[in-house]
Amino acid sequence: RALVEKFKTMSRLGEKAGMPPMRIMTDMAGAPYWTLVGELEVESLEAFENMMKGPPARPEDMQELEQAMDGYHDLVVQGRREIYRIES
């Protein structure tokens, strides 16, 4: 749950900075159990790359994000990024 709460905070602050809302999902069955997925839908790969360069964020929001994400790596066993094209 702690990681889910961190992602919820990250999504809320990202939206304030102009990012799309993040869909946060957790695994209910299968291996490995306890998987968390954060999904963003963007217009294009170029839009994603521009967004990842660092959306303009207020300093107080960045400070809140840093506090919320403190200890983040202690909750993660492994991670990966996947980028999909929506076909229909």
XYZ file of N, CA, C and O in Angstrom:
352
model
N 0.821 -1.206 0.000
C 0.000 0.000 0.000
C 0.855 1.256 0.000
O 0.462 2.259 -0.572
N 2.004 1.199 0.659
C 2.845 2.399 0.732
C 3.268 2.868 -0.659
O 3.264 4.075 -0.943
N 3.600 1.929 -1.539
C 4.004 2.300 -2.891
C 2.825 2.863 -3.678
O 2.978 3.830 -4.432
N 1.644 2.305 -3.487
C 0.437 2.823 -4.152
C 0.205 4.277 -3.745
O -0.078 5.136 -4.585
N 0.344 4.569 -2.457
C 0.147 5.943 -1.981
C 1.177 6.888 -2.588
O 0.851 8.024 -2.945
N 2.407 6.441 -2.737
C 3.439 7.265 -3.368
C 3.068 7.554 -4.820
O 3.204 8.679 -5.298
N 2.573 6.555 -5.536
C 2.182 6.754 -6.925
C 0.960 7.675 -7.036
O 0.858 8.456 -7.973
N 0.032 7.581 -6.097
C -1.124 8.484 -6.112
C -0.679 9.927 -5.943
O -1.165 10.826 -6.628
N 0.267 10.147 -5.045
C 0.795 11.494 -4.844
C 1.525 11.962 -6.093
O 1.350 13.097 -6.541
N 2.335 11.071 -6.694
C 3.058 11.408 -7.911
C 2.079 11.780 -9.025
O 2.292 12.748 -9.757
N 0.994 11.042 -9.156
C 0.004 11.327 -10.189
C -0.675 12.680 -9.950
O -0.807 13.485 -10.864
N -1.073 12.925 -8.717
C -1.742 14.186 -8.381
C -0.843 15.379 -8.680
O -1.266 16.362 -9.299
N 0.411 15.300 -8.281
C 1.341 16.397 -8.519
C 1.699 16.511 -9.995
O 1.871 17.623 -10.508
N 1.788 15.382 -10.697
C 2.042 15.416 -12.128
C 0.927 16.108 -12.888
O 1.178 16.883 -13.810
N -0.299 15.842 -12.494
C -1.439 16.498 -13.146
C -1.376 18.007 -12.949
O -1.684 18.768 -13.870
N -0.966 18.444 -11.763
C -0.829 19.887 -11.510
C 0.213 20.506 -12.430
O 0.138 21.686 -12.753
N 1.191 19.696 -12.861
C 2.256 20.176 -13.738
C 1.925 19.968 -15.213
O 2.762 20.178 -16.074
N 0.692 19.494 -15.519
C 0.273 19.345 -16.904
C 0.405 17.953 -17.482
O 0.185 17.750 -18.671
N 0.780 16.981 -16.663
C 0.883 15.600 -17.146
C -0.509 14.968 -17.160
O -1.399 15.396 -16.426
N -0.699 13.932 -17.972
C -1.992 13.244 -17.960
C -2.161 12.477 -16.648
O -1.169 12.150 -15.983
N -3.407 12.194 -16.266
C -3.611 11.405 -15.050
C -3.010 10.012 -15.210
O -3.005 9.451 -16.305
N -2.493 9.481 -14.118
C -1.904 8.151 -14.139
C -2.948 7.140 -13.684
O -3.612 7.339 -12.680
N -3.090 6.076 -14.446
C -3.913 4.949 -14.013
C -2.998 4.060 -13.181
O -1.952 3.626 -13.651
N -3.377 3.802 -11.937
C -2.564 3.010 -11.025
C -3.283 1.685 -10.798
O -4.427 1.661 -10.362
N -2.592 0.592 -11.119
C -3.199 -0.732 -11.028
C -2.290 -1.645 -10.211
O -1.074 -1.504 -10.245
N -2.911 -2.570 -9.476
C -2.147 -3.581 -8.748
C -2.615 -4.963 -9.172
O -3.775 -5.177 -9.517
N -1.684 -5.900 -9.129
C -1.935 -7.273 -9.522
C -2.810 -7.964 -8.476
O -2.587 -7.815 -7.287
N -3.801 -8.706 -8.911
C -4.676 -9.441 -7.993
C -4.405 -10.942 -8.017
O -4.883 -11.663 -7.161
N -3.675 -11.403 -9.006
C -3.387 -12.837 -9.117
C -2.164 -13.014 -9.998
O -1.803 -12.141 -10.765
N -1.557 -14.166 -9.894
C -0.431 -14.459 -10.763
C 0.898 -14.223 -10.075
O 0.971 -13.816 -8.936
N 1.934 -14.495 -10.819
C 3.281 -14.326 -10.278
C 3.991 -13.265 -11.097
O 3.897 -13.255 -12.315
N 4.707 -12.346 -10.549
C 4.817 -12.146 -9.103
C 3.640 -11.321 -8.581
O 3.240 -10.345 -9.188
N 3.112 -11.763 -7.490
C 2.041 -11.036 -6.821
C 2.614 -9.729 -6.277
O 3.802 -9.628 -6.043
N 1.808 -8.744 -6.062
C 2.212 -7.430 -5.550
C 2.844 -6.556 -6.623
O 3.683 -5.720 -6.340
N 2.447 -6.750 -7.864
C 2.928 -5.894 -8.944
C 2.106 -4.618 -8.979
O 0.888 -4.642 -8.850
N 2.776 -3.493 -9.165
C 2.111 -2.203 -9.331
C 2.437 -1.689 -10.720
O 3.590 -1.759 -11.152
N 1.421 -1.200 -11.429
C 1.594 -0.628 -12.760
C 1.055 0.789 -12.735
O -0.067 1.027 -12.289
N 1.865 1.724 -13.217
C 1.417 3.100 -13.411
C 1.352 3.361 -14.900
O 2.351 3.223 -15.607
N 0.173 3.713 -15.399
C -0.030 3.859 -16.838
C -0.372 5.307 -17.170
O -1.235 5.915 -16.528
N 0.313 5.836 -18.187
C 0.013 7.167 -18.723
C -0.337 7.027 -20.194
O 0.310 6.266 -20.914
N -1.330 7.752 -20.643
C -1.652 7.771 -22.064
C -1.312 9.155 -22.595
O -1.778 10.161 -22.072
N -0.463 9.180 -23.630
C -0.036 10.442 -24.235
C -0.358 10.426 -25.723
O -0.584 9.369 -26.312
N -0.350 11.599 -26.310
C -0.717 11.757 -27.714
C 0.277 11.075 -28.659
O -0.112 10.510 -29.674
N 1.559 11.148 -28.321
C 2.584 10.601 -29.210
C 3.842 10.309 -28.411
O 3.984 10.757 -27.270
N 4.767 9.576 -29.034
C 6.043 9.302 -28.388
C 6.800 10.610 -28.162
O 7.445 10.798 -27.128
N 6.690 11.525 -29.102
C 7.336 12.834 -28.949
C 6.769 13.578 -27.736
O 7.519 14.169 -26.957
N 5.463 13.518 -27.542
C 4.846 14.162 -26.377
C 5.345 13.516 -25.088
O 5.612 14.210 -24.102
N 5.499 12.195 -25.101
C 6.019 11.490 -23.926
C 7.449 11.926 -23.630
O 7.798 12.217 -22.488
N 8.287 11.981 -24.672
C 9.679 12.390 -24.482
C 9.763 13.806 -23.935
O 10.548 14.075 -23.025
N 8.950 14.708 -24.452
C 8.938 16.084 -23.948
C 8.474 16.133 -22.493
O 9.026 16.876 -21.686
N 7.477 15.327 -22.174
C 6.961 15.288 -20.816
C 8.032 14.770 -19.854
O 8.188 15.286 -18.746
N 8.800 13.774 -20.278
C 9.810 13.176 -19.415
C 11.027 14.081 -19.217
O 11.805 13.876 -18.294
N 11.181 15.081 -20.070
C 12.281 16.028 -19.905
C 12.084 16.877 -18.657
O 12.995 17.535 -18.209
N 10.895 16.857 -18.148
C 10.631 17.601 -16.927
C 9.556 18.645 -17.134
O 9.846 19.735 -17.604
N 8.324 18.316 -16.796
C 7.252 19.297 -16.925
C 7.483 20.438 -15.937
O 8.071 20.239 -14.872
N 7.044 21.626 -16.290
C 7.207 22.736 -15.348
C 6.376 22.471 -14.093
O 5.193 22.188 -14.175
N 7.033 22.486 -12.975
C 6.343 22.234 -11.709
C 6.726 23.324 -10.722
O 7.842 23.845 -10.763
N 5.801 23.644 -9.862
C 6.080 24.647 -8.834
C 7.065 24.064 -7.826
O 7.006 22.872 -7.522
N 7.949 24.870 -7.298
C 8.942 24.381 -6.324
C 8.305 23.680 -5.126
O 8.817 22.650 -4.673
N 7.180 24.179 -4.642
C 6.534 23.535 -3.486
C 5.968 22.154 -3.854
O 5.955 21.239 -3.032
N 5.525 21.995 -5.116
C 5.062 20.681 -5.566
C 6.231 19.711 -5.686
O 6.109 18.534 -5.335
N 7.360 20.207 -6.189
C 8.550 19.357 -6.294
C 9.025 18.920 -4.913
O 9.429 17.773 -4.723
N 8.950 19.819 -3.950
C 9.343 19.465 -2.583
C 8.405 18.395 -2.020
O 8.857 17.440 -1.386
N 7.087 18.539 -2.260
C 6.133 17.536 -1.797
C 6.387 16.189 -2.473
O 6.322 15.133 -1.827
N 6.716 16.216 -3.770
C 7.010 14.990 -4.489
C 8.257 14.310 -3.914
O 8.260 13.099 -3.699
N 9.288 15.075 -3.669
C 10.511 14.510 -3.086
C 10.223 13.866 -1.734
O 10.720 12.778 -1.437
N 9.418 14.513 -0.911
C 9.059 13.945 0.390
C 8.232 12.677 0.228
O 8.455 11.687 0.922
N 7.275 12.708 -0.696
C 6.402 11.547 -0.902
C 7.186 10.358 -1.421
O 6.899 9.210 -1.063
N 8.185 10.596 -2.267
C 8.933 9.505 -2.881
C 10.127 9.062 -2.036
O 10.831 8.132 -2.418
N 10.338 9.686 -0.890
C 11.418 9.271 0.000
C 11.212 7.801 0.384
O 10.122 7.401 0.768
N 12.237 6.997 0.243
C 12.143 5.577 0.557
C 11.530 4.735 -0.546
O 11.328 3.529 -0.377
N 11.253 5.332 -1.687
C 10.630 4.651 -2.820
C 11.383 3.381 -3.200
O 10.793 2.321 -3.381
N 12.705 3.478 -3.309
C 13.494 2.324 -3.754
C 13.492 1.189 -2.733
O 13.744 0.038 -3.096
N 13.190 1.475 -1.494
C 13.088 0.417 -0.485
C 11.872 -0.469 -0.727
O 11.806 -1.586 -0.216
N 10.906 0.016 -1.493
C 9.665 -0.708 -1.747
C 9.664 -1.438 -3.089
O 8.714 -2.139 -3.404
N 10.712 -1.259 -3.876
C 10.754 -1.803 -5.233
C 11.774 -2.933 -5.322
O 12.916 -2.778 -4.904
N 11.337 -4.068 -5.874
C 12.247 -5.187 -6.108
C 12.878 -5.044 -7.493
O 14.073 -5.208 -7.668
N 12.054 -4.735 -8.491
C 12.539 -4.508 -9.851
C 11.529 -3.659 -10.584
O 10.381 -3.527 -10.149
N 11.936 -3.089 -11.685
C 11.028 -2.262 -12.469
C 11.413 -2.287 -13.929
O 12.502 -2.725 -14.300
N 10.511 -1.812 -14.748
C 10.777 -1.710 -16.184
C 9.798 -0.707 -16.774
O 8.762 -0.400 -16.186
N 10.138 -0.210 -17.925
C 9.264 0.710 -18.643
C 8.892 0.052 -19.955
O 9.750 -0.463 -20.665
N 7.614 0.056 -20.265
C 7.127 -0.479 -21.529
C 6.336 0.621 -22.210
O 5.580 1.338 -21.581
N 6.506 0.744 -23.518
C 5.795 1.757 -24.285
C 5.024 1.042 -25.381
O 5.598 0.291 -26.172
N 3.725 1.255 -25.393
C 2.837 0.590 -26.347
C 2.159 1.625 -27.252
O 1.873 2.736 -26.841
N 1.887 1.212 -28.470
C 1.082 2.005 -29.407
C -0.329 1.453 -29.342
O -0.550 0.240 -29.451
N -1.312 2.312 -29.166
C -2.713 1.885 -29.167
C -3.133 1.691 -30.620
O -3.061 2.608 -31.426
N -3.570 0.500 -30.946
C -3.932 0.152 -32.324
C -5.424 0.304 -32.605
O -5.811 0.496 -33.745
N -6.241 0.163 -31.607
C -7.683 0.377 -31.821
C -8.370 0.573 -30.487
O -7.846 0.288 -29.456
